[in-house]
CSV table of C-alpha atoms in Angstrom, one decimal:
chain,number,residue,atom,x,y,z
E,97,UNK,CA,14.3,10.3,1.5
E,98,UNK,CA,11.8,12.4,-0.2
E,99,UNK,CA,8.9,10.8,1.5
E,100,UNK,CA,11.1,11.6,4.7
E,101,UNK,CA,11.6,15.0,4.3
E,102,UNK,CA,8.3,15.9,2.8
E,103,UNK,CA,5.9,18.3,4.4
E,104,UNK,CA,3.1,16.0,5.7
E,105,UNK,CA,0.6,18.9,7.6
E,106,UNK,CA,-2.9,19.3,6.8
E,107,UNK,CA,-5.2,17.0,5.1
E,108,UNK,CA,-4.8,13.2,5.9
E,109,UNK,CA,-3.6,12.0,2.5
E,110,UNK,CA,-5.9,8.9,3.1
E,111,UNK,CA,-8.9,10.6,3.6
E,112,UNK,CA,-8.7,13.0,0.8
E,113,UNK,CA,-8.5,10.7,-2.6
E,114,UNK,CA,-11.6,11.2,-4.6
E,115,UNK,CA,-12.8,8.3,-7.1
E,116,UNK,CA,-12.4,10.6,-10.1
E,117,UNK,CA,-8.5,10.8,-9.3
E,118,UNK,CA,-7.2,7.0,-8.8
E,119,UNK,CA,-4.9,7.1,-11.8
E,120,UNK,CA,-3.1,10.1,-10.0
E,121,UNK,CA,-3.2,8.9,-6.5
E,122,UNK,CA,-2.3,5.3,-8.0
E,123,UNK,CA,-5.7,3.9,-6.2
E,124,UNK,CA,-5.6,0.0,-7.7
E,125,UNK,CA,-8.6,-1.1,-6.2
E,126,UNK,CA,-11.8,0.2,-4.1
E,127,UNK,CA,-13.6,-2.0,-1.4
E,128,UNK,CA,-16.8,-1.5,0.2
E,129,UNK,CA,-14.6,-0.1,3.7
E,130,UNK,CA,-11.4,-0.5,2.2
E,131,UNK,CA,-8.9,0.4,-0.9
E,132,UNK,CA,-5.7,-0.8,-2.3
E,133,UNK,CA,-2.9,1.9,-3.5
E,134,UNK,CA,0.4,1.5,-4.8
E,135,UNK,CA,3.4,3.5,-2.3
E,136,UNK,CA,4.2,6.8,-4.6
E,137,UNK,CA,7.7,6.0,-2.4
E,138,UNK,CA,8.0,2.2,-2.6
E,139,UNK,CA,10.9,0.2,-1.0
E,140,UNK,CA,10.8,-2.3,-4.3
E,141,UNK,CA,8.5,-3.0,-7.0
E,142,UNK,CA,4.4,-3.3,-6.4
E,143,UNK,CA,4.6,-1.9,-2.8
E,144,UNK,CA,1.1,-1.8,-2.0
E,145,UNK,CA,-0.9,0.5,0.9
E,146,UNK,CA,-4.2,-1.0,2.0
E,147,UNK,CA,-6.1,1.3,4.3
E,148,UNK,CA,-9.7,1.7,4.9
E,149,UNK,CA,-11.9,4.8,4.2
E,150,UNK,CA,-12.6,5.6,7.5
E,151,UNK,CA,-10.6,7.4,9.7
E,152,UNK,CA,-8.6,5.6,13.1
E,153,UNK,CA,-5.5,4.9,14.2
E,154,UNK,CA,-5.5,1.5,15.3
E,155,UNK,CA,-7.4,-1.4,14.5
E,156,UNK,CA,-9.8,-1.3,18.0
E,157,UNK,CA,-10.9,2.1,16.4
E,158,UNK,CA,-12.5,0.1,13.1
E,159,UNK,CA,-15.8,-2.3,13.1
E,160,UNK,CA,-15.6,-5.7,12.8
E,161,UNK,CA,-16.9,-5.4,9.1
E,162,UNK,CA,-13.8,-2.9,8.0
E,163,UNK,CA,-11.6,-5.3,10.2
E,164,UNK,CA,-12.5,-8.2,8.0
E,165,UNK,CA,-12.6,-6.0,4.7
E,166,UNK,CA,-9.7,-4.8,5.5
E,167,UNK,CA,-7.8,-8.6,5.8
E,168,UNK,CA,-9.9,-9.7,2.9
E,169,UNK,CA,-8.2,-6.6,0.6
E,170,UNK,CA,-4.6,-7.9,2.1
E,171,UNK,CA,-4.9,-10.9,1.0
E,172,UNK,CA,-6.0,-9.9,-2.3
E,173,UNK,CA,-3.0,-7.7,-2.6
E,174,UNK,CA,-0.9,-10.3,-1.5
E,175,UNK,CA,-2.5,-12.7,-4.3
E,176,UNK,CA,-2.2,-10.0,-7.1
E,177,UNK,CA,1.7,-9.6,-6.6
E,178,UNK,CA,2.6,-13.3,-6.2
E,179,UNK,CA,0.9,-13.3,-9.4
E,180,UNK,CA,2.4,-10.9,-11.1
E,181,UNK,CA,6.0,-10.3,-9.6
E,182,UNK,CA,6.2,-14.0,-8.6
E,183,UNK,CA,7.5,-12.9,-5.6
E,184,UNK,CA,9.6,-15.3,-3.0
E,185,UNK,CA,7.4,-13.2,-0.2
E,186,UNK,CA,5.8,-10.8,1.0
E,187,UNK,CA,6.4,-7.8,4.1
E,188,UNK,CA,3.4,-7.4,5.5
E,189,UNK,CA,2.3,-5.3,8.6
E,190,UNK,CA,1.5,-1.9,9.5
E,191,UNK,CA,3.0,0.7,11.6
E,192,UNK,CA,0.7,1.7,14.4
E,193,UNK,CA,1.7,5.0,16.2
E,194,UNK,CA,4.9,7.5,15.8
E,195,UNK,CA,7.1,5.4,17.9
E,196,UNK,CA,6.7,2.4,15.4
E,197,UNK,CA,7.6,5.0,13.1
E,198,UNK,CA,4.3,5.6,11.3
E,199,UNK,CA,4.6,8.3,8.8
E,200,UNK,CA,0.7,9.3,9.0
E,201,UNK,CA,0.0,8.0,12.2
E,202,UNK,CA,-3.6,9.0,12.6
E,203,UNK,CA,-4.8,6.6,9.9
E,204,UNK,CA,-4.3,3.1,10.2
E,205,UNK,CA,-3.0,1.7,7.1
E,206,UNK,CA,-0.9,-1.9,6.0
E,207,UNK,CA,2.1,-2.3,4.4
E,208,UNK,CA,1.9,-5.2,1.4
E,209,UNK,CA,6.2,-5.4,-0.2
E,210,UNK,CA,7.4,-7.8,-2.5
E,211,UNK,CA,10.2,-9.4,-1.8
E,212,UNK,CA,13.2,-12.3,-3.5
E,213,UNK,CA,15.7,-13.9,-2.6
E,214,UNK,CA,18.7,-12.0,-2.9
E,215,UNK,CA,16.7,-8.5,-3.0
E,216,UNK,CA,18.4,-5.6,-1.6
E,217,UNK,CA,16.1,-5.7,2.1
E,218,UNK,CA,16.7,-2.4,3.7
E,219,UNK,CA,19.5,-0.7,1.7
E,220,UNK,CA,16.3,1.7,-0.3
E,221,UNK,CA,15.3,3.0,3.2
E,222,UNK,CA,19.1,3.2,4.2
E,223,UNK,CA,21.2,3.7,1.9
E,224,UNK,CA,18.5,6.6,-0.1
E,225,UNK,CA,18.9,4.3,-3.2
E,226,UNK,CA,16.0,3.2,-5.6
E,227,UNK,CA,16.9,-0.3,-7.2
E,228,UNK,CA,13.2,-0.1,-8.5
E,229,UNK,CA,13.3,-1.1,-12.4
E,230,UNK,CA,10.2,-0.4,-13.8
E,231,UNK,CA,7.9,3.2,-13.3
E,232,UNK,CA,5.3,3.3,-11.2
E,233,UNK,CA,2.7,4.1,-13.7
E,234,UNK,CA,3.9,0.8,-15.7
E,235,UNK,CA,3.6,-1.6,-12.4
E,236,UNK,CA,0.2,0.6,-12.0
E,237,UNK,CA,-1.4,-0.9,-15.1
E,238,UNK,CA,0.1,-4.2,-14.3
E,239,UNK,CA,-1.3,-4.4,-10.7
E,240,UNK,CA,-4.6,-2.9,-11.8
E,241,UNK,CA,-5.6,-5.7,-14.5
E,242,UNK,CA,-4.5,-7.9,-11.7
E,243,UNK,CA,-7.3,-6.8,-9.4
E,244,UNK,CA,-10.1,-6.0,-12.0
E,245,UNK,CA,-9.4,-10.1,-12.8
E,246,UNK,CA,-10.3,-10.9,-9.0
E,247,UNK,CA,-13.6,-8.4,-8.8
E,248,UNK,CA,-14.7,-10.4,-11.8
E,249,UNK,CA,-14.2,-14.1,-10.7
Protein backbone atom coordinates (compact mmCIF):
# COMPACT_ATOMS: atom_id res chain seq x y z
CA UNK A 1 0.00 0.00 0.00
CA UNK A 2 2.90 2.27 0.31
CA UNK A 3 3.91 1.85 -3.18
CA UNK A 4 0.13 2.76 -3.84
CA UNK A 5 -0.14 5.78 -2.16
CA UNK A 6 3.23 7.11 -2.87
CA UNK A 7 3.83 10.31 -4.70
CA UNK A 8 5.13 9.03 -8.17
CA UNK A 9 5.52 12.79 -10.20
CA UNK A 10 8.61 13.94 -11.64
CA UNK A 11 11.58 11.95 -12.63
CA UNK A 12 10.95 8.40 -14.23
CA UNK A 13 12.44 6.26 -11.43
CA UNK A 14 13.85 4.00 -14.26
CA UNK A 15 15.60 6.49 -15.94
CA UNK A 16 17.24 8.16 -13.12
CA UNK A 17 19.50 5.19 -11.27
CA UNK A 18 23.10 6.04 -11.74
CA UNK A 19 25.86 3.08 -11.58
CA UNK A 20 27.40 4.58 -8.48
CA UNK A 21 24.01 3.95 -6.57
CA UNK A 22 22.90 0.14 -7.34
CA UNK A 23 23.26 -1.00 -3.68
CA UNK A 24 20.57 1.76 -2.84
CA UNK A 25 18.38 1.36 -5.78
CA UNK A 26 18.84 -2.49 -5.36
CA UNK A 27 20.16 -2.70 -9.15
CA UNK A 28 21.34 -6.67 -9.29
CA UNK A 29 22.58 -6.69 -12.58
CA UNK A 30 23.43 -4.22 -15.75
CA UNK A 31 23.04 -5.31 -19.41
CA UNK A 32 24.25 -3.63 -22.44
CA UNK A 33 20.21 -2.21 -23.07
CA UNK A 34 18.93 -3.69 -20.16
CA UNK A 35 19.08 -4.03 -16.05
CA UNK A 36 17.80 -6.25 -13.43
CA UNK A 37 16.38 -4.71 -9.94
CA UNK A 38 14.88 -6.11 -7.13
CA UNK A 39 10.94 -4.52 -6.34
CA UNK A 40 11.65 -2.03 -3.16
CA UNK A 41 7.67 -3.18 -2.79
CA UNK A 42 7.73 -6.96 -3.64
CA UNK A 43 4.66 -9.22 -3.62
CA UNK A 44 7.04 -12.23 -2.16
CA UNK A 45 10.61 -12.84 -1.88
CA UNK A 46 13.22 -12.04 -4.92
CA UNK A 47 10.58 -10.02 -6.97
CA UNK A 48 12.60 -8.87 -9.70
CA UNK A 49 12.03 -5.59 -12.25
CA UNK A 50 13.77 -5.97 -15.61
CA UNK A 51 13.57 -2.88 -17.70
CA UNK A 52 15.71 -1.49 -20.23
CA UNK A 53 17.69 1.87 -20.21
CA UNK A 54 15.95 3.54 -22.66
CA UNK A 55 12.91 5.17 -22.42
CA UNK A 56 9.21 3.64 -24.17
CA UNK A 57 6.21 2.40 -23.12
CA UNK A 58 5.62 -0.56 -25.04
CA UNK A 59 7.75 -2.98 -26.60
CA UNK A 60 7.05 -1.51 -30.55
CA UNK A 61 8.83 1.58 -29.01
CA UNK A 62 12.30 -0.53 -28.35
CA UNK A 63 14.89 -1.99 -31.18
CA UNK A 64 15.08 -5.36 -31.95
CA UNK A 65 18.50 -5.47 -30.03
CA UNK A 66 16.87 -4.12 -26.56
CA UNK A 67 13.88 -6.50 -27.49
CA UNK A 68 16.16 -9.49 -27.40
CA UNK A 69 18.38 -8.04 -24.40
CA UNK A 70 15.60 -7.49 -22.72
CA UNK A 71 14.17 -11.53 -22.96
CA UNK A 72 17.74 -12.59 -22.54
CA UNK A 73 17.85 -10.58 -18.93
CA UNK A 74 14.32 -12.39 -18.19
CA UNK A 75 15.41 -15.37 -18.54
CA UNK A 76 18.41 -14.81 -16.57
CA UNK A 77 16.27 -13.59 -13.77
CA UNK A 78 14.06 -16.30 -14.02
CA UNK A 79 17.27 -18.72 -13.81
CA UNK A 80 18.83 -16.90 -10.79
CA UNK A 81 15.67 -17.32 -8.57
CA UNK A 82 14.88 -20.97 -9.41
CA UNK A 83 18.30 -21.26 -8.26
CA UNK A 84 18.22 -19.63 -5.36
CA UNK A 85 14.54 -19.68 -3.91
CA UNK A 86 13.83 -23.03 -5.73
CA UNK A 87 10.78 -21.75 -6.66
CA UNK A 88 7.65 -23.99 -7.91
CA UNK A 89 7.24 -20.86 -10.67
CA UNK A 90 7.52 -17.96 -11.67
CA UNK A 91 4.87 -14.55 -12.58
CA UNK A 92 6.10 -13.19 -15.35
CA UNK A 93 4.71 -10.24 -17.57
CA UNK A 94 4.61 -6.70 -17.61
CA UNK A 95 1.89 -4.11 -17.35
CA UNK A 96 1.68 -2.11 -20.41
CA UNK A 97 -0.43 1.15 -20.05
CA UNK A 98 -2.65 2.66 -16.96
CA UNK A 99 -5.54 0.59 -17.68
CA UNK A 100 -3.48 -2.70 -17.11
CA UNK A 101 -2.69 -0.89 -14.04
CA UNK A 102 0.89 0.05 -14.71
CA UNK A 103 2.24 2.09 -11.90
CA UNK A 104 4.95 4.03 -14.09
CA UNK A 105 3.34 3.63 -17.28
CA UNK A 106 5.73 5.58 -19.50
CA UNK A 107 8.49 3.05 -19.14
CA UNK A 108 8.12 -0.36 -20.10
CA UNK A 109 9.37 -2.65 -17.57
CA UNK A 110 8.65 -6.81 -16.64
CA UNK A 111 7.60 -8.27 -13.74
CA UNK A 112 9.86 -11.57 -12.65
CA UNK A 113 7.81 -13.19 -8.88
CA UNK A 114 8.58 -16.24 -7.22
CA UNK A 115 6.07 -18.27 -6.51
CA UNK A 116 5.21 -22.09 -4.38
CA UNK A 117 2.82 -24.06 -3.95
CA UNK A 118 0.77 -23.13 -1.19
CA UNK A 119 2.12 -19.30 -1.27
CA UNK A 120 -0.25 -16.71 -0.28
CA UNK A 121 -1.02 -15.45 -4.42
CA UNK A 122 -2.64 -12.14 -4.05
CA UNK A 123 -3.47 -11.60 -0.37
CA UNK A 124 0.07 -9.01 -0.18
CA UNK A 125 -1.61 -6.79 -2.87
CA UNK A 126 -5.09 -7.31 -1.11
CA UNK A 127 -5.07 -7.82 1.96
CA UNK A 128 -1.88 -4.90 2.65
CA UNK A 129 0.07 -7.80 4.30
CA UNK A 130 3.86 -8.56 3.90
CA UNK A 131 4.46 -12.43 4.48
CA UNK A 132 8.01 -11.62 3.13
CA UNK A 133 10.62 -13.43 5.60
CA UNK A 134 13.88 -12.22 4.87
CA UNK A 135 15.02 -8.17 4.17
CA UNK A 136 15.55 -6.99 1.11
CA UNK A 137 19.05 -6.14 1.51
CA UNK A 138 19.64 -9.89 2.60
CA UNK A 139 17.76 -11.45 -0.65
CA UNK A 140 19.94 -8.40 -2.42
CA UNK A 141 23.20 -10.09 -1.69
CA UNK A 142 21.80 -13.39 -2.35
CA UNK A 143 20.35 -12.54 -5.89
CA UNK A 144 23.49 -10.55 -6.71
CA UNK A 145 26.14 -13.51 -6.30
CA UNK A 146 23.55 -15.26 -8.31
CA UNK A 147 24.05 -13.02 -11.30
CA UNK A 148 27.81 -12.16 -11.07
CA UNK A 149 28.00 -16.34 -11.31
CA UNK A 150 26.10 -16.08 -14.83
CA UNK A 151 28.30 -12.87 -16.19
CA UNK A 152 31.26 -15.15 -15.45
CA UNK A 153 30.26 -18.54 -17.14
Amino acid sequence: MEYIKSDKSGECIFCDLRPELDRDHLVLHRGQHVFVLLNRYPYSAGHLLVAPYAHGACLEELELEVRSDLMARIADGARVLKHAYRCDGLNIGANVGTASGAGYPDHLHFHIVPRWSGDTNFMTVVGETSVIPQHVERIFDELVAGFQELSAS
